[in-house]
Tab-separated table of C-alpha atoms and ligand atoms in Angstrom:
chain	number	residue	atom	x	y	z
A	1	UNK	CA	-0.153	0.227	0.042
A	2	UNK	CA	1.483	3.070	-0.785
A	3	UNK	CA	-0.863	6.997	0.087
A	4	UNK	CA	-0.806	9.504	-1.772
A	5	UNK	CA	-0.839	12.829	0.490
A	6	UNK	CA	-1.408	16.823	-0.880
A	7	UNK	CA	-0.612	19.571	1.590
A	8	UNK	CA	-2.374	22.596	0.806
A	9	UNK	CA	-0.677	25.686	2.425
A	10	UNK	CA	2.740	23.938	2.098
A	11	UNK	CA	5.155	26.664	2.534
A	12	UNK	CA	3.496	28.439	5.556
A	13	UNK	CA	4.192	28.042	9.186
A	14	UNK	CA	2.095	25.148	9.597
A	15	UNK	CA	2.661	23.228	6.442
A	16	UNK	CA	6.179	23.031	6.499
A	17	UNK	CA	6.728	21.198	9.850
A	18	UNK	CA	3.617	19.132	9.156
A	19	UNK	CA	5.428	18.205	5.755
A	20	UNK	CA	8.404	17.415	7.474
A	21	UNK	CA	6.461	14.700	9.997
A	22	UNK	CA	4.230	13.515	7.099
A	23	UNK	CA	7.045	12.549	5.397
A	24	UNK	CA	8.611	10.264	8.419
A	25	UNK	CA	5.371	8.312	7.836
A	26	UNK	CA	6.154	5.142	5.934
A	27	UNK	CA	2.544	4.307	4.549
A	28	UNK	CA	3.027	7.873	2.329
A	29	UNK	CA	5.091	7.188	-0.714
A	30	UNK	CA	3.757	10.334	-2.128
A	31	UNK	CA	3.663	14.031	-0.881
A	32	UNK	CA	2.335	16.732	-2.536
A	33	UNK	CA	3.121	20.183	-1.547
A	34	UNK	CA	0.920	22.808	-2.590
A	35	UNK	CA	0.889	26.565	-2.347
A	36	UNK	CA	0.263	29.916	-3.702
A	37	UNK	CA	4.313	31.116	-3.021
A	38	UNK	CA	6.910	29.558	-5.080
A	39	UNK	CA	9.225	28.909	-2.050
A	40	UNK	CA	7.294	25.842	-1.885
A	41	UNK	CA	9.290	24.234	-4.623
A	42	UNK	CA	12.027	24.612	-2.085
A	43	UNK	CA	10.241	22.587	0.431
A	44	UNK	CA	10.478	19.012	-0.878
A	45	UNK	CA	13.999	19.778	-2.075
A	46	UNK	CA	14.701	20.111	1.364
A	47	UNK	CA	12.634	17.520	3.002
A	48	UNK	CA	13.120	15.538	-0.073
A	49	UNK	CA	16.526	14.534	1.301
A	50	UNK	CA	15.083	12.818	4.281
A	51	UNK	CA	15.859	9.116	3.947
A	52	UNK	CA	12.145	7.541	4.359
A	53	UNK	CA	9.995	6.523	1.253
A	54	UNK	CA	7.710	9.222	0.538
A	55	UNK	CA	8.660	10.951	-3.065
A	56	UNK	CA	8.026	14.910	-2.384
A	57	UNK	CA	7.024	17.452	-4.891
A	58	UNK	CA	6.625	20.965	-4.776
A	59	UNK	CA	3.390	22.733	-6.966
A	60	UNK	CA	2.577	26.744	-7.057
A	61	UNK	CA	-1.004	27.676	-8.196
A	62	UNK	CA	-0.042	29.931	-10.899
A	63	UNK	CA	1.392	26.919	-11.995
A	64	UNK	CA	-1.728	25.162	-13.169
A	65	UNK	CA	-0.292	23.197	-9.638
A	66	UNK	CA	-3.632	22.331	-7.822
A	67	UNK	CA	-4.546	19.869	-10.358
A	68	UNK	CA	-1.061	18.292	-10.072
A	69	UNK	CA	-1.011	18.068	-6.042
A	70	UNK	CA	-4.777	16.769	-5.792
A	71	UNK	CA	-4.683	14.121	-9.005
A	72	UNK	CA	-4.647	10.708	-7.291
A	73	UNK	CA	-4.465	12.077	-3.387
A	74	UNK	CA	-5.739	9.821	-0.742
A	75	UNK	CA	-5.837	12.283	2.029
A	76	UNK	CA	-5.435	16.575	1.706
A	77	UNK	CA	-4.462	18.100	4.644
A	78	UNK	CA	-5.457	22.064	5.014
A	79	UNK	CA	-3.283	24.574	6.662
A	80	UNK	CA	-3.565	27.415	3.974
A	81	UNK	CA	-4.957	30.635	4.932
A	82	UNK	CA	-3.753	33.902	7.235
A	83	UNK	CA	-3.429	33.051	11.032
A	84	UNK	CA	-4.337	35.468	13.865
A	85	UNK	CA	-2.978	38.652	15.311
A	86	UNK	CA	-3.607	40.034	18.660
A	87	UNK	CA	-6.738	41.144	19.097
A	88	UNK	CA	-8.194	39.099	16.167
A	89	UNK	CA	-10.976	36.174	16.792
A	90	UNK	CA	-10.487	33.237	14.329
A	91	UNK	CA	-13.797	34.569	12.434
A	92	UNK	CA	-12.012	38.139	11.583
A	93	UNK	CA	-10.132	35.641	9.159
A	94	UNK	CA	-13.700	34.839	7.524
A	95	UNK	CA	-13.196	36.969	4.582
A	96	UNK	CA	-9.859	35.631	3.231
A	97	UNK	CA	-9.987	31.961	4.259
A	98	UNK	CA	-13.428	31.702	3.579
A	99	UNK	CA	-12.416	31.964	-0.189
A	100	UNK	CA	-9.185	29.963	-0.094
A	101	UNK	CA	-11.000	26.812	1.615
A	102	UNK	CA	-13.741	27.344	-1.205
A	103	UNK	CA	-11.202	26.883	-3.961
A	104	UNK	CA	-9.182	24.291	-2.602
A	105	UNK	CA	-12.492	22.475	-1.860
A	106	UNK	CA	-13.322	22.926	-5.692
A	107	UNK	CA	-10.069	21.478	-6.602
A	108	UNK	CA	-10.520	18.609	-4.399
A	109	UNK	CA	-14.317	18.144	-6.266
A	110	UNK	CA	-12.500	18.219	-8.999
A	111	UNK	CA	-8.970	16.199	-8.714
A	112	UNK	CA	-9.609	14.105	-5.686
A	113	UNK	CA	-13.643	13.377	-4.636
A	114	UNK	CA	-13.042	10.078	-2.539
A	115	UNK	CA	-10.415	11.654	-0.827
A	116	UNK	CA	-10.188	12.149	3.180
A	117	UNK	CA	-10.246	16.072	3.573
A	118	UNK	CA	-8.617	17.287	6.917
A	119	UNK	CA	-9.052	21.225	7.204
A	120	UNK	CA	-7.070	23.067	9.526
A	121	UNK	CA	-7.903	26.505	8.120
A	122	UNK	CA	-9.238	29.115	10.639
A	123	UNK	CA	-12.012	29.801	11.344
A	124	UNK	CA	-12.873	25.700	11.632
A	125	UNK	CA	-16.262	26.138	12.948
A	126	UNK	CA	-16.909	28.057	8.974
A	127	UNK	CA	-14.404	26.790	6.868
A	128	UNK	CA	-15.259	22.825	7.316
A	129	UNK	CA	-19.267	23.729	6.557
A	130	UNK	CA	-17.796	26.104	3.148
A	131	UNK	CA	-15.806	22.926	2.454
A	132	UNK	CA	-19.062	20.537	2.869
A	133	UNK	CA	-21.261	22.832	0.982
A	134	UNK	CA	-18.307	23.021	-2.296
A	135	UNK	CA	-18.552	19.548	-2.081
A	136	UNK	CA	-22.409	18.962	-2.231
A	137	UNK	CA	-22.756	21.113	-4.908
A	138	UNK	CA	-20.346	19.097	-6.672
A	139	UNK	CA	-22.438	16.075	-5.705
A	140	UNK	CA	-19.083	14.312	-4.210
A	141	UNK	CA	-19.854	15.223	-0.152
A	142	UNK	CA	-19.458	12.420	1.584
A	143	UNK	CA	-19.786	13.409	5.210
A	144	UNK	CA	-17.645	9.975	6.723
A	145	UNK	CA	-14.579	11.555	5.086
A	146	UNK	CA	-14.471	15.549	5.783
A	147	UNK	CA	-12.819	16.298	9.251
A	148	UNK	CA	-12.353	19.586	10.892
A	149	UNK	CA	-9.106	19.273	12.531
A	150	UNK	CA	-9.462	19.648	16.528
A	151	UNK	CA	-6.832	17.551	17.758
A	152	UNK	CA	-4.817	20.648	19.116
A	153	UNK	CA	-7.711	21.103	21.613
A	154	UNK	CA	-7.495	17.466	22.451
A	155	UNK	CA	-3.270	18.019	22.844
A	156	UNK	CA	-3.638	21.175	24.984
A	157	UNK	CA	-6.280	19.726	27.347
A	158	UNK	CA	-4.086	16.924	28.166
A	159	UNK	CA	-0.680	18.846	28.771
A	160	UNK	CA	-2.512	21.119	30.895
A	161	UNK	CA	-4.283	19.481	32.397
A	162	UNK	CA	-1.369	17.813	33.909
A	163	UNK	CA	0.610	21.132	34.532
A	164	UNK	CA	-2.732	22.317	36.755
A	165	UNK	CA	-2.715	19.011	38.730
A	166	UNK	CA	0.836	19.678	39.517
A	167	UNK	CA	2.194	16.716	37.203
A	168	UNK	CA	3.958	18.548	34.200
A	169	UNK	CA	5.234	15.633	32.577
A	170	UNK	CA	2.133	13.223	32.892
A	171	UNK	CA	0.471	14.806	29.755
A	172	UNK	CA	0.900	11.571	27.572
A	173	UNK	CA	-1.066	9.940	30.498
A	174	UNK	CA	-4.333	11.942	30.927
A	175	UNK	CA	-6.492	11.385	27.705
A	176	UNK	CA	-9.581	13.816	27.689
A	177	UNK	CA	-12.100	14.239	24.988
A	178	UNK	CA	-13.099	17.618	23.996
A	179	UNK	CA	-15.789	18.419	21.662
A	180	UNK	CA	-17.966	20.991	19.944
A	181	UNK	CA	-15.970	23.762	17.992
A	182	UNK	CA	-12.812	25.089	17.985
A	183	UNK	CA	-12.635	28.764	18.844
A	184	UNK	CA	-12.985	30.261	22.489
A	185	UNK	CA	-16.480	29.256	24.265
A	186	UNK	CA	-17.059	26.641	21.575
A	187	UNK	CA	-14.097	24.674	22.509
A	188	UNK	CA	-15.545	22.330	24.985
A	189	UNK	CA	-13.074	20.224	27.203
A	190	UNK	CA	-15.086	17.589	28.830
A	191	UNK	CA	-12.741	17.272	31.831
A	192	UNK	CA	-15.196	15.023	34.204
A	193	UNK	CA	-14.520	12.131	31.773
A	194	UNK	CA	-10.767	12.086	31.687
A	195	UNK	CA	-9.048	8.832	31.377
A	196	UNK	CA	-7.798	7.767	33.817
A	197	UNK	CA	-9.945	10.151	35.735
A	198	UNK	CA	-8.233	13.602	37.308
A	199	UNK	CA	-7.930	13.691	41.086
A	200	UNK	CA	-11.322	14.673	42.931
A	201	UNK	CA	-9.622	17.685	44.616
A	202	UNK	CA	-9.414	19.441	41.654
A	203	UNK	CA	-13.454	19.273	40.425
A	204	UNK	CA	-13.769	20.366	44.169
A	205	UNK	CA	-11.811	23.753	43.621
A	206	UNK	CA	-14.212	25.192	41.417
A	207	UNK	CA	-12.016	28.272	40.518
A	208	UNK	CA	-9.150	26.054	39.567
A	209	UNK	CA	-11.721	23.981	37.419
A	210	UNK	CA	-12.899	27.010	35.356
A	211	UNK	CA	-9.052	28.243	35.117
A	212	UNK	CA	-7.884	25.093	33.433
A	213	UNK	CA	-11.386	25.518	31.267
A	214	UNK	CA	-10.740	28.742	30.132
A	215	UNK	CA	-6.795	27.982	29.695
A	216	UNK	CA	-7.647	25.293	27.275
A	217	UNK	CA	-10.426	27.233	25.270
A	218	UNK	CA	-7.929	30.375	24.897
A	219	UNK	CA	-4.734	28.122	24.816
A	220	UNK	CA	-4.865	29.797	21.209
A	221	UNK	CA	-4.834	32.964	22.230
A	222	UNK	CA	-1.484	32.650	24.765
A	223	UNK	CA	0.494	31.715	21.279
A	224	UNK	CA	-0.898	34.645	19.717
A	225	UNK	CA	0.198	37.025	22.132
A	226	UNK	CA	3.601	35.669	22.669
A	227	UNK	CA	4.251	35.511	18.997
A	228	UNK	CA	3.153	39.488	19.022
A	229	UNK	CA	1.853	39.327	15.766
A	230	UNK	CA	3.848	36.931	14.036
A	231	UNK	CA	1.388	34.487	13.840
A	232	UNK	CA	-0.233	31.890	15.753
A	233	UNK	CA	0.656	27.942	16.824
A	234	UNK	CA	2.673	26.281	14.051
A	235	UNK	CA	4.787	23.859	15.770
A	236	UNK	CA	2.332	22.480	17.976
A	237	UNK	CA	-0.586	22.491	15.772
A	238	UNK	CA	2.054	20.517	13.109
A	239	UNK	CA	2.353	18.252	15.654
A	240	UNK	CA	-1.536	17.885	16.357
A	241	UNK	CA	-1.984	17.510	12.777
A	242	UNK	CA	0.522	15.001	12.087
A	243	UNK	CA	-1.217	12.764	14.762
A	244	UNK	CA	-4.644	13.274	13.573
A	245	UNK	CA	-3.600	11.981	10.533
A	246	UNK	CA	-1.431	9.135	11.194
A	247	UNK	CA	-4.574	7.914	13.886
A	248	UNK	CA	-7.131	8.246	10.162
A	249	UNK	CA	-4.085	6.120	8.330
A	250	UNK	CA	-3.608	3.891	11.045
A	251	UNK	CA	-7.588	2.848	11.346
A	252	UNK	CA	-8.336	3.754	7.596
A	253	UNK	CA	-5.298	1.937	5.618
A	254	UNK	CA	-3.631	-0.284	8.023
A	255	UNK	CA	-6.309	-2.058	9.727
A	256	UNK	CA	-5.794	-0.823	13.173
A	257	UNK	CA	-8.834	-0.994	15.168
A	258	UNK	CA	-10.242	1.117	18.515
A	259	UNK	CA	-8.505	4.409	16.932
A	260	UNK	CA	-10.873	6.813	18.590
A	261	UNK	CA	-10.165	10.851	18.384
A	262	UNK	CA	-12.389	13.944	18.637
A	263	UNK	CA	-12.592	15.702	15.359
A	264	UNK	CA	-15.210	18.046	14.182
A	265	UNK	CA	-17.640	16.151	11.894
A	266	UNK	CA	-21.120	16.021	9.892
A	267	UNK	CA	-23.576	14.940	12.452
A	268	UNK	CA	-26.542	16.062	11.143
A	269	UNK	CA	-29.275	13.566	11.603
A	270	UNK	CA	-27.331	11.700	14.172
A	271	UNK	CA	-29.814	11.350	17.115
A	272	UNK	CA	-27.508	10.710	19.758
A	273	UNK	CA	-25.624	13.564	19.117
A	274	UNK	CA	-28.784	15.538	18.916
A	275	UNK	CA	-30.701	14.272	22.482
A	276	UNK	CA	-26.744	14.710	24.022
A	277	UNK	CA	-26.728	18.543	22.746
A	278	UNK	CA	-30.293	19.480	22.038
A	279	UNK	CA	-30.038	20.437	18.898
A	280	UNK	CA	-29.860	18.688	15.086
A	281	UNK	CA	-26.565	20.865	14.079
A	282	UNK	CA	-24.512	19.711	11.102
A	283	UNK	CA	-21.359	19.996	12.262
A	284	UNK	CA	-20.286	19.264	15.820
A	285	UNK	CA	-16.495	17.669	17.534
A	286	UNK	CA	-17.573	14.365	18.769
A	287	UNK	CA	-15.477	11.266	19.820
A	288	UNK	CA	-15.135	9.782	16.315
A	289	UNK	CA	-14.345	5.857	15.363
A	290	UNK	CA	-11.988	5.997	12.389
A	291	UNK	CA	-11.969	3.206	10.145
A	292	UNK	CA	-11.980	2.295	6.308
A	293	UNK	CA	-14.178	4.894	5.434
A	294	UNK	CA	-13.369	7.646	7.813
A	295	UNK	CA	-15.904	8.597	10.390
A	296	UNK	CA	-17.458	4.339	11.072
A	297	UNK	CA	-18.855	5.477	14.781
A	298	UNK	CA	-19.845	8.599	16.481
A	299	UNK	CA	-19.349	7.801	20.038
A	300	UNK	CA	-21.823	8.885	22.620
A	301	UNK	CA	-20.724	12.573	24.240
A	302	UNK	CA	-21.280	10.745	27.706
A	303	UNK	CA	-22.478	11.948	30.948
A	304	UNK	CA	-21.834	15.938	31.552
A	305	UNK	CA	-21.657	17.314	34.557
A	306	UNK	CA	-23.668	21.076	35.542
A	307	UNK	CA	-20.741	22.895	35.111
A	308	UNK	CA	-19.925	21.061	31.611
A	309	UNK	CA	-23.954	21.359	30.743
A	310	UNK	CA	-23.216	24.754	31.430
A	311	UNK	CA	-20.334	25.269	28.915
A	312	UNK	CA	-21.816	23.745	26.595
A	313	UNK	CA	-24.846	26.581	26.415
A	314	UNK	CA	-21.928	28.942	26.078
A	315	UNK	CA	-20.706	26.722	23.247
A	316	UNK	CA	-24.481	26.650	21.431
A	317	UNK	CA	-24.744	30.293	21.753
A	318	UNK	CA	-22.120	30.681	18.989
A	319	UNK	CA	-21.501	27.266	17.209
A	320	UNK	CA	-24.872	27.732	14.762
A	321	UNK	CA	-24.228	30.889	13.422
A	322	UNK	CA	-20.746	29.962	12.967
A	323	UNK	CA	-21.924	27.041	10.871
A	324	UNK	CA	-24.630	28.850	8.854
A	325	UNK	CA	-22.034	31.488	7.725
A	326	UNK	CA	-20.340	29.457	6.349
A	327	UNK	CA	-22.934	27.917	4.751
A	328	UNK	CA	-24.213	30.727	3.441
A	329	UNK	CA	-20.893	31.818	2.148
A	330	UNK	CA	-21.394	28.782	-0.370
A	331	UNK	CA	-25.169	28.715	-0.960
A	332	UNK	CA	-25.271	32.693	-1.153
A	333	UNK	CA	-23.189	32.776	-4.015
A	334	UNK	CA	-24.993	30.056	-6.368
B	1	NAD	P1	0.634	31.094	7.630
B	1	NAD	O1	0.878	32.174	6.868
B	1	NAD	O2	2.469	30.872	8.372
B	1	NAD	O3	0.541	29.980	6.098
B	1	NAD	C1	-0.298	29.810	5.507
B	1	NAD	C2	-0.030	29.457	4.199
B	1	NAD	O4	-0.924	29.246	3.171
B	1	NAD	C3	0.812	30.292	2.903
B	1	NAD	O5	1.981	29.659	2.765
B	1	NAD	C4	0.247	30.726	2.026
B	1	NAD	O6	1.314	31.216	1.187
B	1	NAD	C5	-0.855	29.333	1.899
B	1	NAD	N1	-2.036	30.048	0.908
B	1	NAD	C6	-2.570	31.206	1.352
B	1	NAD	N2	-3.464	31.129	0.870
B	1	NAD	C7	-3.083	30.143	-0.450
B	1	NAD	C8	-4.097	29.067	-1.318
B	1	NAD	N3	-5.336	29.561	-2.206
B	1	NAD	N4	-3.512	27.794	-1.813
B	1	NAD	C9	-2.862	27.011	-1.074
B	1	NAD	N5	-2.022	27.914	-0.355
B	1	NAD	C10	-2.354	29.427	0.317
B	1	NAD	O7	-0.218	30.682	8.446
B	1	NAD	P2	-0.430	29.044	9.105
B	1	NAD	O8	0.426	29.782	10.603
B	1	NAD	O9	0.575	28.237	9.000
B	1	NAD	O10	-1.720	29.039	9.397
B	1	NAD	C11	-2.503	28.347	8.396
B	1	NAD	C12	-4.040	28.881	9.032
B	1	NAD	O11	-4.071	27.695	10.080
B	1	NAD	C13	-4.731	29.791	9.682
B	1	NAD	O12	-5.848	30.251	9.260
B	1	NAD	C14	-4.723	29.528	10.955
B	1	NAD	O13	-5.968	30.055	12.121
B	1	NAD	C15	-4.944	27.779	11.305
B	1	NAD	N6	-4.375	27.128	12.091
B	1	NAD	C16	-5.426	26.343	12.969
B	1	NAD	C17	-5.239	25.845	13.948
B	1	NAD	C18	-5.981	24.351	14.409
B	1	NAD	O14	-6.390	23.868	15.195
B	1	NAD	N7	-7.257	24.289	13.372
B	1	NAD	C19	-4.412	26.345	14.547
B	1	NAD	C20	-3.330	26.702	14.058
B	1	NAD	C21	-3.641	27.491	12.876
B	2	LMR	C1	-5.128	27.738	17.744
B	2	LMR	O1	-5.590	26.951	18.538
B	2	LMR	O2	-3.867	27.800	17.805
B	2	LMR	C2	-5.590	28.230	16.458
B	2	LMR	O3	-6.999	28.042	16.156
B	2	LMR	C3	-4.797	28.962	16.116
B	2	LMR	C4	-5.489	30.237	16.551
B	2	LMR	O4	-5.742	31.593	16.122
B	2	LMR	O5	-5.573	30.422	17.759
């Protein structure tokens, strides 16, 4: 088995380290790197020297490169678009990134309609509905194959929880579902469902618990502030994006079973999700069991504590509007 993986936006802050990580996956035999800037030709020249199987090629938009990058792709990862600066919300990126994701999704519809699509570009809460609408209009939308990458929230939840309980080296031990969306209060970390359980003392200390949840929800701002105008999370995002891509590859192409990871996916009509959140939303990040078809099964959200129910209410105050904004961007232009 040899997989072709395309990275769209591969010359960027996320794209380059993500390409390097993907180059190290032995299942990938062709790595296609696409961007609007010509430096994307230099990235494969560089990582192409790494002694792993993937043959790595750069494609520039001006040279009709999207077709070359996408034709035959099994997996497409999209970190294309502008990042935040201090003082901006992710939604402030909509005006630029919506059109970028629309055009790239059209390329997927045209050149690799059966590929798994992993969307990183913000605002994820809206860009995933945009991609879905483009694919629907082209008659090729498969709700099991389109993923908004929310793994950075999952990674942050483990790291920040370990720090909060005074065991900063123990992050890898904690698996914590993070559901909802990928922006501020739409990010809903279910700390009560951590495996193994977080200490009871954390849940008894309301102020500390709230502080931890807020830190996970606004973790992106920490990085945006620290980079002071030079962008947002790139390296931890490349790690998280690769982590999810590798989970999907192992489950979809290598026969690994029991791979469950939260992702922002199409859940319209899913009775369990509707019951759990009280609305029939089109998209919600849920724990997804991955397999040959992509989304094989959506796992239950489980019992929420009273505090988590409050967080869910706040999430639902924002998320439906972000979904509609993305859908209308495509539907309104028809
Ligand atoms: P960046 O500016 O460093 O890189 C973006 C790249 O996209 C650039 O190389 C640019 O040339 C390219 N690009 C622009 N338009 C394009 C197009 N039409 N086709 C192909 N490539 C195009 O930005 P970054 O730091 O890598 O962030 C990229 C995006 O990822 C941002 O929208 C950011 O908000 C988002 N992000 C998401 C998460 C998440 O958790 N989902 C985390 C971090 C960043
Ligand atoms: C993040 O969570 O780090 C990303 O969504 C980038 C951002 O804008 O914060």
